[in-house]
Coordinates of N, CA and C in Angstrom, one line a residue:
X1 N 1.9 5.3 -1.8 CA 0.6 4.5 -1.8 C 0.3 4.0 -3.2
X2 N 0.4 4.8 -4.2 CA 0.0 4.4 -5.5 C 1.0 5.1 -6.5
X3 N 0.9 4.7 -7.8 CA 1.7 5.3 -8.8 C 1.2 6.7 -9.1
X4 N 2.0 7.4 -9.8 CA 1.7 8.9 -10.0 C 0.5 9.0 -11.0
X5 N 0.3 8.0 -11.8 CA -0.8 8.1 -12.7 C -1.8 7.0 -12.5
X6 N -3.1 7.2 -12.8 CA -4.1 6.2 -12.5 C -5.0 5.9 -13.7
X7 N -4.6 6.3 -14.9 CA -5.4 6.1 -16.0 C -5.6 4.6 -16.3
X8 N -6.8 4.3 -16.9 CA -7.2 3.0 -17.2 C -6.3 2.4 -18.3
X9 N -5.9 3.2 -19.2 CA -5.0 2.8 -20.3 C -3.8 3.8 -20.3
X10 N -2.7 3.4 -20.9 CA -1.5 4.3 -21.0 C -1.9 5.4 -22.0
X11 N -2.2 6.5 -21.5 CA -2.8 7.6 -22.3 C -1.9 8.8 -22.1
X12 N -0.9 9.1 -22.9 CA -0.1 10.3 -22.7 C -0.9 11.5 -22.8
X13 N -0.6 12.5 -21.9 CA -1.2 13.8 -21.9 C -2.5 13.9 -21.2
X14 N -3.0 12.7 -20.7 CA -4.3 12.8 -20.1 C -4.2 13.5 -18.7
X15 N -5.2 14.2 -18.3 CA -5.2 14.9 -17.0 C -6.3 14.4 -16.1
X16 N -6.0 14.4 -14.8 CA -7.0 14.2 -13.8 C -7.9 15.4 -13.7
X17 N -9.2 15.3 -14.0 CA -10.1 16.4 -14.1 C -10.9 16.5 -12.8
X18 N -11.0 17.7 -12.3 CA -11.7 18.0 -11.1 C -13.2 18.0 -11.4
X19 N -13.9 16.9 -11.3 CA -15.3 16.8 -11.5 C -16.0 17.1 -10.2
X20 N -17.3 17.3 -10.3 CA -18.1 17.5 -9.1 C -18.0 16.3 -8.1
X21 N -17.9 15.1 -8.7 CA -17.8 13.9 -7.8 C -16.5 13.9 -7.1
X22 N -15.4 14.3 -7.8 CA -14.1 14.3 -7.2 C -14.0 15.3 -6.1
X23 N -14.6 16.5 -6.3 CA -14.6 17.6 -5.3 C -15.3 17.1 -4.1
X24 N -16.5 16.4 -4.3 CA -17.2 15.9 -3.2 C -16.4 14.8 -2.4
X25 N -15.8 13.9 -3.2 CA -15.0 12.9 -2.6 C -13.8 13.5 -1.8
X26 N -13.2 14.6 -2.3 CA -12.1 15.2 -1.5 C -12.6 15.7 -0.1
X27 N -13.8 16.3 -0.1 CA -14.4 16.8 1.2 C -14.7 15.6 2.1
X28 N -15.4 14.6 1.5 CA -15.8 13.4 2.3 C -14.6 12.6 2.8
X29 N -13.6 12.4 2.0 CA -12.4 11.7 2.5 C -11.7 12.5 3.6
X30 N -11.5 13.8 3.4 CA -10.8 14.6 4.4 C -11.6 14.5 5.7
X31 N -12.9 14.6 5.7 CA -13.7 14.6 6.9 C -13.6 13.2 7.5
X32 N -13.6 12.2 6.7 CA -13.6 10.8 7.3 C -12.2 10.5 7.9
X33 N -11.2 11.0 7.3 CA -9.8 10.8 7.9 C -9.7 11.6 9.2
X34 N -10.1 12.8 9.2 CA -10.1 13.6 10.4 C -10.8 13.0 11.5
X35 N -11.9 12.3 11.2 CA -12.8 11.7 12.3 C -12.3 10.3 12.6
X36 N -11.3 9.8 11.9 CA -10.9 8.4 12.1 C -12.1 7.5 11.9
X37 N -12.9 7.7 10.8 CA -14.1 7.0 10.6 C -14.0 6.1 9.4
X38 N -15.2 5.5 9.0 CA -15.3 4.7 7.8 C -16.2 5.3 6.9
X39 N -15.9 5.2 5.6 CA -16.9 5.7 4.5 C -16.9 4.7 3.4
X40 N -18.0 4.8 2.6 CA -18.1 3.9 1.4 C -18.4 4.7 0.2
X41 N -17.5 4.5 -0.8 CA -17.7 5.1 -2.1 C -18.1 4.0 -3.1
X42 N -19.2 4.1 -3.7 CA -19.7 3.0 -4.6 C -20.3 3.5 -5.9
X43 N -20.4 2.7 -6.8 CA -21.0 3.1 -8.1 C -20.5 2.1 -9.2
X44 N -21.0 2.3 -10.4 CA -20.8 1.4 -11.5 C -19.3 1.4 -12.0
X45 N -19.0 0.4 -12.7 CA -17.6 0.2 -13.2 C -17.3 1.3 -14.2
X46 N -16.1 1.9 -14.0 CA -15.6 2.9 -14.9 C -16.1 4.3 -14.7
X47 N -16.7 4.6 -13.5 CA -17.2 5.9 -13.2 C -16.2 6.8 -12.6
X48 N -15.0 6.3 -12.3 CA -13.9 7.2 -11.8 C -13.8 7.1 -10.3
X49 N -14.3 6.1 -9.6 CA -14.2 6.0 -8.2 C -12.8 5.9 -7.7
X50 N -12.1 4.9 -8.2 CA -10.7 4.6 -7.7 C -9.8 5.7 -8.1
X51 N -9.9 6.3 -9.3 CA -9.0 7.4 -9.6 C -9.2 8.6 -8.7
X52 N -10.5 8.9 -8.4 CA -10.8 10.0 -7.5 C -10.2 9.8 -6.1
X53 N -10.4 8.6 -5.6 CA -10.0 8.3 -4.3 C -8.5 8.3 -4.2
X54 N -7.8 7.7 -5.2 CA -6.3 7.7 -5.2 C -5.8 9.2 -5.2
X55 N -6.4 10.0 -6.1 CA -6.0 11.4 -6.2 C -6.2 12.1 -4.8
X56 N -7.3 11.9 -4.2 CA -7.6 12.6 -2.9 C -6.7 12.1 -1.8
X57 N -6.5 10.8 -1.7 CA -5.6 10.3 -0.7 C -4.2 10.7 -0.9
X58 N -3.7 10.7 -2.1 CA -2.4 11.1 -2.4 C -2.1 12.5 -2.0
X59 N -3.1 13.3 -2.0 CA -2.9 14.7 -1.6 C -2.7 14.8 -0.1
X60 N -3.1 13.8 0.7 CA -2.9 13.8 2.1 C -1.6 13.3 2.6
X61 N -0.9 12.6 1.6 CA 0.5 12.1 2.0 C 1.5 13.2 1.8
X62 N 2.6 13.2 2.6 CA 3.1 12.2 3.5 C 2.6 12.3 4.9
X63 N 1.8 13.3 5.2 CA 1.3 13.5 6.5 C 0.4 12.4 7.0
X64 N -0.3 11.7 6.1 CA -1.2 10.6 6.5 C -0.6 9.3 5.9
X65 N -0.5 8.3 6.8 CA 0.0 7.0 6.4 C -1.2 6.2 5.7
X66 N -1.1 6.1 4.4 CA -2.2 5.5 3.6 C -1.7 4.2 3.1
X67 N -2.5 3.1 3.4 CA -2.2 1.8 2.9 C -3.4 1.3 2.0
X68 N -3.0 0.8 0.9 CA -4.0 0.3 -0.1 C -4.1 -1.2 -0.1
X69 N -5.3 -1.7 0.0 CA -5.6 -3.1 -0.1 C -6.6 -3.4 -1.2
X70 N -6.3 -4.4 -2.1 CA -7.2 -4.7 -3.2 C -7.5 -6.2 -3.1
X71 N -8.8 -6.5 -3.2 CA -9.2 -7.9 -3.2 C -9.8 -8.2 -4.6
X72 N -9.4 -9.4 -5.1 CA -9.9 -9.9 -6.4 C -10.8 -11.1 -6.3
X73 N -11.0 -11.6 -5.1 CA -11.9 -12.8 -4.9 C -12.5 -12.6 -3.6
X74 N -13.5 -13.4 -3.2 CA -14.2 -13.2 -2.0 C -13.3 -13.8 -0.8
X75 N -12.7 -12.9 0.0 CA -11.8 -13.3 1.0 C -12.4 -13.7 2.3
X76 N -11.8 -14.6 3.0 CA -12.2 -15.0 4.4 C -11.5 -14.0 5.3
X77 N -11.9 -14.1 6.6 CA -11.2 -13.2 7.6 C -9.7 -13.6 7.6
X78 N -9.4 -14.8 7.4 CA -8.0 -15.2 7.4 C -7.3 -14.5 6.3
X79 N -7.9 -14.5 5.1 CA -7.2 -13.8 4.0 C -7.1 -12.3 4.2
X80 N -8.1 -11.7 4.9 CA -8.0 -10.3 5.2 C -6.8 -10.1 6.2
X81 N -6.6 -11.0 7.2 CA -5.5 -10.8 8.1 C -4.2 -10.8 7.3
X82 N -4.0 -11.7 6.4 CA -2.8 -11.8 5.6 C -2.6 -10.6 4.7
X83 N -3.6 -10.1 4.1 CA -3.5 -8.9 3.3 C -3.1 -7.7 4.2
X84 N -3.6 -7.6 5.4 CA -3.3 -6.5 6.3 C -1.8 -6.6 6.8
X85 N -1.4 -7.9 7.0 CA 0.0 -8.1 7.4 C 0.9 -7.6 6.3
X86 N 0.6 -7.9 5.1 CA 1.5 -7.4 4.0 C 1.4 -5.9 3.8
X87 N 0.2 -5.4 3.9 CA 0.0 -3.9 3.7 C 0.7 -3.1 4.7
X88 N 0.8 -3.6 5.9 CA 1.5 -2.9 7.0 C 3.0 -3.2 7.0
X89 N 3.5 -4.0 6.1 CA 5.0 -4.3 6.1 C 5.5 -4.8 7.4
X90 N 4.7 -5.7 8.0 CA 5.1 -6.3 9.3 C 6.3 -7.3 9.1
X91 N 7.2 -7.3 10.0 CA 8.4 -8.2 9.9 C 8.0 -9.6 10.4
X92 N 8.8 -10.5 9.9 CA 8.7 -11.9 10.4 C 7.6 -12.7 9.6
X93 N 7.3 -13.8 10.2 CA 6.2 -14.7 9.6 C 4.9 -14.4 10.2
X94 N 3.8 -14.5 9.4 CA 2.5 -14.3 10.0 C 2.2 -15.3 11.0
X95 N 1.6 -14.9 12.1 CA 1.2 -15.9 13.1 C 0.2 -16.9 12.6
X96 N 0.3 -18.1 13.2 CA -0.6 -19.2 12.7 C -2.0 -19.2 13.3
X97 N -2.1 -18.7 14.6 CA -3.3 -18.8 15.3 C -4.0 -17.4 15.2
X98 N -5.4 -17.5 14.9 CA -6.1 -16.2 14.8 C -6.0 -15.2 15.9
X99 N -6.0 -15.7 17.2 CA -6.0 -14.8 18.3 C -4.6 -14.1 18.4
X100 N -3.6 -14.8 18.1 CA -2.2 -14.2 18.1 C -2.1 -13.2 16.9
X101 N -2.7 -13.6 15.8 CA -2.7 -12.7 14.6 C -3.4 -11.4 14.9
X102 N -4.6 -11.5 15.5 CA -5.4 -10.4 15.9 C -4.6 -9.4 16.8
X103 N -3.9 -10.0 17.8 CA -3.1 -9.2 18.7 C -2.0 -8.4 18.0
X104 N -1.4 -9.1 17.1 CA -0.3 -8.5 16.3 C -0.8 -7.3 15.5
X105 N -1.9 -7.5 14.8 CA -2.5 -6.4 14.0 C -3.0 -5.3 14.9
X106 N -3.6 -5.6 16.0 CA -4.1 -4.5 16.8 C -2.9 -3.7 17.4
X107 N -1.9 -4.4 17.8 CA -0.7 -3.7 18.3 C -0.1 -2.7 17.2
X108 N 0.0 -3.3 16.0 CA 0.6 -2.5 14.9 C -0.3 -1.3 14.6
X109 N -1.6 -1.5 14.6 CA -2.6 -0.4 14.2 C -2.7 0.6 15.3
X110 N -2.2 0.3 16.5 CA -2.3 1.3 17.6 C -1.0 2.2 17.7
X111 N 0.0 1.9 16.8 CA 1.2 2.7 16.9 C 1.0 4.1 16.4
X112 N 0.2 4.3 15.4 CA 0.0 5.7 14.8 C -1.2 5.7 14.0
X113 N -1.8 6.8 13.7 CA -3.0 6.9 12.8 C -2.6 6.4 11.4
X114 N -3.6 5.6 10.9 CA -3.5 5.1 9.5 C -4.8 5.2 8.8
X115 N -4.7 5.2 7.5 CA -5.9 5.2 6.6 C -5.8 4.0 5.7
X116 N -6.8 3.1 5.6 CA -6.8 2.0 4.7 C -7.8 2.4 3.5
X117 N -7.2 2.2 2.3 CA -8.1 2.3 1.1 C -8.3 0.8 0.8
X118 N -9.6 0.4 0.9 CA -10.0 -1.0 0.5 C -10.7 -0.9 -0.8
X119 N -9.9 -1.2 -1.9 CA -10.4 -1.1 -3.2 C -11.1 -2.4 -3.6
X120 N -11.9 -2.4 -4.7 CA -12.7 -3.5 -5.2 C -13.4 -4.2 -4.0
X121 N -14.0 -3.4 -3.2 CA -14.7 -3.9 -2.0 C -16.0 -4.6 -2.3
X122 N -16.4 -4.6 -3.5 CA -17.6 -5.5 -3.9 C -17.3 -6.9 -3.7
X123 N -16.0 -7.3 -3.6 CA -15.6 -8.7 -3.4 C -15.7 -9.1 -2.0
X124 N -15.9 -8.2 -1.1 CA -15.9 -8.6 0.3 C -17.3 -9.1 0.7
X125 N -17.3 -10.2 1.5 CA -18.5 -10.7 2.1 C -18.7 -10.2 3.5
X126 N -19.8 -10.6 4.1 CA -20.1 -10.2 5.5 C -19.0 -10.4 6.5
X127 N -18.3 -11.6 6.3 CA -17.3 -12.0 7.3 C -16.1 -11.1 7.1
X128 N -15.7 -10.7 5.9 CA -14.6 -9.8 5.7 C -14.9 -8.4 6.2
X129 N -16.0 -7.9 5.9 CA -16.4 -6.6 6.3 C -16.4 -6.6 7.9
X130 N -16.9 -7.6 8.5 CA -17.0 -7.7 9.9 C -15.6 -7.6 10.6
X131 N -14.6 -8.2 9.9 CA -13.3 -8.2 10.4 C -12.7 -6.8 10.5
X132 N -13.0 -6.0 9.4 CA -12.6 -4.6 9.4 C -13.2 -3.9 10.5
X133 N -14.5 -4.1 10.7 CA -15.2 -3.5 11.8 C -14.6 -3.8 13.2
X134 N -14.3 -5.1 13.3 CA -13.7 -5.6 14.6 C -12.4 -4.8 14.9
X135 N -11.5 -4.6 13.9 CA -10.3 -3.9 14.1 C -10.6 -2.4 14.4
X136 N -11.5 -1.8 13.6 CA -11.8 -0.4 13.8 C -12.4 -0.1 15.1
X137 N -13.2 -1.1 15.6 CA -13.9 -0.9 16.9 C -12.9 -0.9 18.1
X138 N -11.7 -1.5 17.9 CA -10.7 -1.6 19.0 C -10.3 -0.2 19.4
X139 N -10.5 0.1 20.7 CA -10.2 1.5 21.2 C -8.8 2.0 20.9
X140 N -7.9 1.1 20.9 CA -6.5 1.5 20.7 C -6.1 1.8 19.3
X141 N -6.8 1.2 18.3 CA -6.4 1.5 16.9 C -6.9 2.9 16.5
X142 N -6.2 3.4 15.5 CA -6.4 4.8 15.1 C -6.7 4.7 13.5
X143 N -7.8 4.1 13.2 CA -8.0 3.8 11.8 C -9.1 4.7 11.1
X144 N -8.8 5.0 9.9 CA -9.8 5.5 9.0 C -9.9 4.5 7.8
X145 N -11.1 4.1 7.4 CA -11.2 3.1 6.3 C -12.1 3.6 5.2
X146 N -11.6 3.6 4.0 CA -12.3 4.0 2.8 C -12.6 2.8 2.0
X147 N -13.9 2.3 2.0 CA -14.3 1.2 1.1 C -14.7 1.8 -0.2
X148 N -14.1 1.2 -1.3 CA -14.4 1.6 -2.6 C -14.8 0.4 -3.5
X149 N -16.0 0.4 -4.0 CA -16.4 -0.7 -4.8 C -17.7 -0.5 -5.6
X150 N -18.1 -1.5 -6.3 CA -19.3 -1.5 -7.1 C -20.6 -1.5 -6.3
X151 N -21.7 -1.7 -7.0 CA -23.0 -1.7 -6.3 C -23.0 -2.8 -5.3
X152 N -22.3 -3.9 -5.5 CA -22.3 -5.0 -4.6 C -21.8 -4.7 -3.2
X153 N -20.8 -3.7 -3.3 CA -20.2 -3.3 -2.0 C -21.3 -2.6 -1.1
X154 N -22.0 -1.7 -1.7 CA -23.1 -1.0 -1.0 C -24.1 -2.0 -0.5
X155 N -24.5 -3.0 -1.3 CA -25.5 -3.9 -1.0 C -25.1 -4.7 0.2
X156 N -23.9 -5.3 0.2 CA -23.4 -6.1 1.3 C -23.2 -5.3 2.6
X157 N -22.7 -4.1 2.5 CA -22.6 -3.2 3.7 C -23.9 -3.0 4.3
X158 N -24.9 -2.7 3.5 CA -26.3 -2.4 4.0 C -26.9 -3.6 4.7
X159 N -26.4 -4.8 4.3 CA -27.0 -6.0 5.0 C -26.3 -6.3 6.3
X160 N -25.3 -5.5 6.6 CA -24.5 -5.8 7.9 C -24.8 -4.6 8.8
X161 N -25.9 -4.6 9.6 CA -26.3 -3.4 10.4 C -25.2 -3.0 11.4
X162 N -24.4 -3.9 11.9 CA -23.4 -3.6 12.9 C -22.3 -2.7 12.2
X163 N -22.0 -3.0 11.0 CA -21.1 -2.2 10.2 C -21.7 -1.0 9.5
X164 N -22.8 -1.2 8.9 CA -23.5 -0.1 8.2 C -23.8 1.1 9.1
X165 N -24.2 0.8 10.3 CA -24.5 1.9 11.3 C -23.2 2.7 11.6
X166 N -22.0 2.1 11.4 CA -20.8 2.8 11.7 C -20.2 3.6 10.5
X167 N -20.8 3.4 9.3 CA -20.3 4.1 8.2 C -20.6 5.6 8.3
X168 N -19.6 6.4 8.3 CA -19.7 7.8 8.5 C -20.3 8.6 7.3
X169 N -19.8 8.2 6.1 CA -20.3 8.9 4.9 C -20.5 7.9 3.8
X170 N -21.6 8.0 3.1 CA -21.8 7.2 1.8 C -21.8 8.2 0.6
X171 N -21.1 7.7 -0.4 CA -21.0 8.5 -1.6 C -21.2 7.6 -2.8
X172 N -22.1 8.0 -3.7 CA -22.3 7.2 -4.9 C -21.8 8.0 -6.1
X173 N -21.0 7.3 -6.9 CA -20.5 7.8 -8.2 C -21.5 7.4 -9.3
X174 N -21.8 8.3 -10.2 CA -22.7 8.1 -11.3 C -22.1 8.5 -12.6
X175 N -22.8 8.2 -13.7 CA -22.3 8.7 -15.0 C -22.2 10.2 -15.1
X176 N -21.3 10.7 -15.9 CA -21.3 12.1 -16.2 C -22.5 12.5 -16.9
X177 N -23.2 13.6 -16.6 CA -24.3 14.1 -17.3 C -23.8 14.6 -18.7
X178 N -24.7 14.8 -19.7 CA -24.3 15.4 -20.9 C -23.6 16.8 -20.7
X179 N -24.2 17.6 -19.8 CA -23.5 18.9 -19.6 C -22.2 18.7 -19.0
X180 N -22.0 17.8 -18.0 CA -20.7 17.6 -17.5 C -19.7 17.1 -18.5
X181 N -20.1 16.2 -19.4 CA -19.3 15.7 -20.5 C -18.7 16.9 -21.3
X182 N -19.5 17.8 -21.7 CA -19.1 19.0 -22.5 C -18.2 19.9 -21.7
X183 N -18.3 19.9 -20.4 CA -17.4 20.7 -19.5 C -16.1 20.0 -19.2
X184 N -16.2 18.7 -19.0 CA -15.0 18.0 -18.4 C -14.1 17.4 -19.5
X185 N -14.7 16.8 -20.6 CA -13.9 16.1 -21.5 C -12.9 17.0 -22.3
X186 N -13.2 18.2 -22.6 CA -12.1 19.1 -23.3 C -10.9 19.3 -22.4
X187 N -11.1 19.2 -21.0 CA -10.0 19.3 -20.1 C -9.3 18.0 -19.9
X188 N -9.9 16.9 -20.2 CA -9.4 15.6 -20.0 C -8.1 15.2 -20.8
X189 N -8.2 15.6 -22.1 CA -7.1 15.3 -23.0 C -7.1 16.3 -24.2
X190 N -5.9 16.6 -24.7 CA -5.8 17.6 -25.8 C -6.5 17.2 -27.0
X191 N -6.8 15.9 -27.2 CA -7.6 15.5 -28.4 C -8.9 16.2 -28.5
X192 N -9.5 16.5 -27.3 CA -10.8 17.1 -27.2 C -10.8 18.6 -27.0
X193 N -9.6 19.1 -26.8 CA -9.6 20.5 -26.4 C -10.2 21.5 -27.4
X194 N -10.0 21.2 -28.7 CA -10.5 22.1 -29.7 C -11.6 21.4 -30.5
X195 N -12.1 20.3 -30.0 CA -13.1 19.5 -30.8 C -14.5 20.3 -30.7
X196 N -15.2 20.1 -31.7 CA -16.6 20.7 -31.8 C -17.4 20.1 -30.7
X197 N -18.1 20.9 -29.9 CA -19.0 20.3 -28.8 C -20.0 19.3 -29.4
X198 N -20.4 19.5 -30.6 CA -21.4 18.5 -31.2 C -20.7 17.2 -31.4
X199 N -19.4 17.2 -31.7 CA -18.7 15.9 -31.9 C -18.5 15.2 -30.6
X200 N -18.2 16.0 -29.5 CA -18.1 15.4 -28.2 C -19.4 14.8 -27.8
X201 N -20.5 15.5 -28.0 CA -21.8 15.0 -27.6 C -22.1 13.7 -28.4
X202 N -21.7 13.7 -29.7 CA -21.9 12.6 -30.6 C -21.1 11.4 -30.1
X203 N -19.9 11.6 -29.6 CA -19.1 10.5 -29.1 C -19.6 9.9 -27.8
X204 N -20.2 10.8 -27.0 CA -20.7 10.4 -25.7 C -22.0 9.6 -25.9
X205 N -22.9 10.0 -26.8 CA -24.2 9.4 -27.0 C -24.0 8.0 -27.7
X206 N -23.0 7.9 -28.6 CA -22.8 6.7 -29.3 C -21.8 5.7 -28.7
X207 N -20.9 6.1 -27.8 CA -19.9 5.2 -27.3 C -19.6 5.3 -25.8
X208 N -19.4 6.5 -25.3 CA -18.8 6.6 -24.0 C -19.9 6.6 -22.9
X209 N -21.1 7.2 -23.2 CA -22.2 7.2 -22.3 C -21.9 7.7 -20.9
X210 N -21.1 8.8 -20.8 CA -20.8 9.3 -19.5 C -19.9 8.5 -18.6
X211 N -19.3 7.5 -19.2 CA -18.4 6.6 -18.4 C -16.9 7.0 -18.6
X212 N -16.2 7.3 -17.6 CA -14.9 7.9 -17.7 C -13.9 6.8 -18.3
X213 N -14.1 5.5 -17.9 CA -13.2 4.5 -18.5 C -13.5 4.4 -20.0
X214 N -14.7 4.4 -20.4 CA -15.0 4.4 -21.8 C -14.4 5.6 -22.6
X215 N -14.4 6.8 -21.9 CA -13.8 7.9 -22.5 C -12.3 7.7 -22.7
X216 N -11.7 7.1 -21.7 CA -10.2 6.9 -21.8 C -9.9 5.9 -23.0
X217 N -10.8 4.9 -23.1 CA -10.6 3.9 -24.2 C -10.8 4.7 -25.6
X218 N -11.9 5.4 -25.7 CA -12.2 6.1 -26.9 C -11.1 7.1 -27.2
X219 N -10.6 7.8 -26.2 CA -9.6 8.8 -26.5 C -8.3 8.1 -27.0
X220 N -7.9 7.0 -26.5 CA -6.8 6.3 -27.0 C -6.9 5.9 -28.5
X221 N -8.1 5.4 -28.8 CA -8.3 5.0 -30.2 C -8.4 6.3 -31.1
X222 N -9.0 7.3 -30.6 CA -9.1 8.6 -31.4 C -7.7 9.2 -31.6
X223 N -6.9 9.1 -30.6 CA -5.5 9.6 -30.8 C -4.8 8.8 -31.8
X224 N -5.0 7.5 -31.9 CA -4.4 6.7 -32.9 C -4.9 7.0 -34.3
X225 N -6.2 7.3 -34.4 CA -6.8 7.6 -35.7 C -6.2 9.0 -36.2
X226 N -6.1 9.9 -35.3 CA -5.5 11.2 -35.7 C -4.1 11.1 -36.2
X227 N -3.3 10.3 -35.5 CA -1.9 10.1 -35.9 C -1.8 9.4 -37.3
X228 N -2.7 8.4 -37.5 CA -2.6 7.6 -38.8 C -3.2 8.4 -40.0
X229 N -4.2 9.2 -39.8 CA -4.8 10.0 -40.9 C -4.1 11.3 -41.1
X230 N -3.4 11.8 -40.1 CA -2.8 13.1 -40.3 C -3.8 14.2 -40.1
X231 N -5.0 14.0 -39.6 CA -6.0 15.0 -39.4 C -5.6 15.8 -38.2
X232 N -6.0 17.1 -38.2 CA -5.7 18.0 -37.1 C -6.7 17.9 -36.0
X233 N -8.0 17.6 -36.4 CA -9.1 17.7 -35.4 C -9.9 16.4 -35.6
X234 N -10.6 16.2 -34.5 CA -11.6 15.1 -34.4 C -12.8 15.5 -35.3
X235 N -13.3 14.5 -36.1 CA -14.6 14.6 -36.8 C -15.4 13.3 -36.7
X236 N -16.6 13.4 -37.2 CA -17.5 12.2 -36.9 C -17.0 11.0 -37.7
X237 N -16.4 11.2 -38.9 CA -15.9 10.0 -39.7 C -14.8 9.3 -38.9
X238 N -13.9 10.1 -38.3 CA -12.8 9.5 -37.5 C -13.4 8.8 -36.3
X239 N -14.4 9.5 -35.6 CA -15.0 8.9 -34.4 C -15.7 7.6 -34.7
X240 N -16.3 7.4 -35.9 CA -17.0 6.2 -36.2 C -15.9 5.1 -36.4
X241 N -14.8 5.4 -36.9 CA -13.7 4.4 -36.9 C -13.3 3.9 -35.5
X242 N -13.2 4.9 -34.6 CA -12.9 4.6 -33.2 C -14.0 3.8 -32.6
X243 N -15.2 4.1 -32.9 CA -16.4 3.3 -32.3 C -16.3 1.9 -32.7
X244 N -15.8 1.6 -34.0 CA -15.8 0.2 -34.5 C -14.9 -0.7 -33.7
X245 N -13.9 -0.1 -33.0 CA -13.0 -0.8 -32.1 C -13.6 -1.1 -30.7
X246 N -14.7 -0.4 -30.4 CA -15.3 -0.6 -29.1 C -16.5 -1.5 -29.2
X247 N -17.0 -1.8 -30.4 CA -18.2 -2.6 -30.5 C -18.0 -4.0 -30.0

């Protein structure tokens, strides 16, 4: 389904940390897949949604057939059909007529249970969401669908009562709290393993703000600073240099 690593930047020695949000996502995704249902995971950029979902779904493979779809612009139902055709590795040329295309997809989706990870779902409009509902509602298909996206994903889904009423589980990802930062970040990367808790709190309050993507960026710059200065541990002078690259 995905590569073995999901870090935002190429960050050697980084670990996937079992946060409370990831543990909750693991339970929610497992229950959604077992029920062949739909769920929505939403939250701000960089809060770790995609990494958590990829990690949880990867643990279900190979027993579960997981297919990932990512949208980068607002797709029409026609575009969704073509993305599904590609994701399912269907042979031949895509049908030209919508009704024929729909029959082909329904037939393929009835073959065995599958899970779709629909990433960047904030780009979906009502028409695209409705098409996923249309396929999921087909009695012969055996679909579980995990929508993952920003706040726009949640907003659009809530505006579609036919689809919203079918969402089995909603989960919102939020920033790490200051206590979570002190618990999680030393496990995230060796740079922080022996760092003073006060320096970690300093880095969070001045730069990372509980955002995992920001922590990945900060860690990459901090790692560079340690290598260039020859220092053994993080300190606030070194962190200020790393902050200057994020401003």
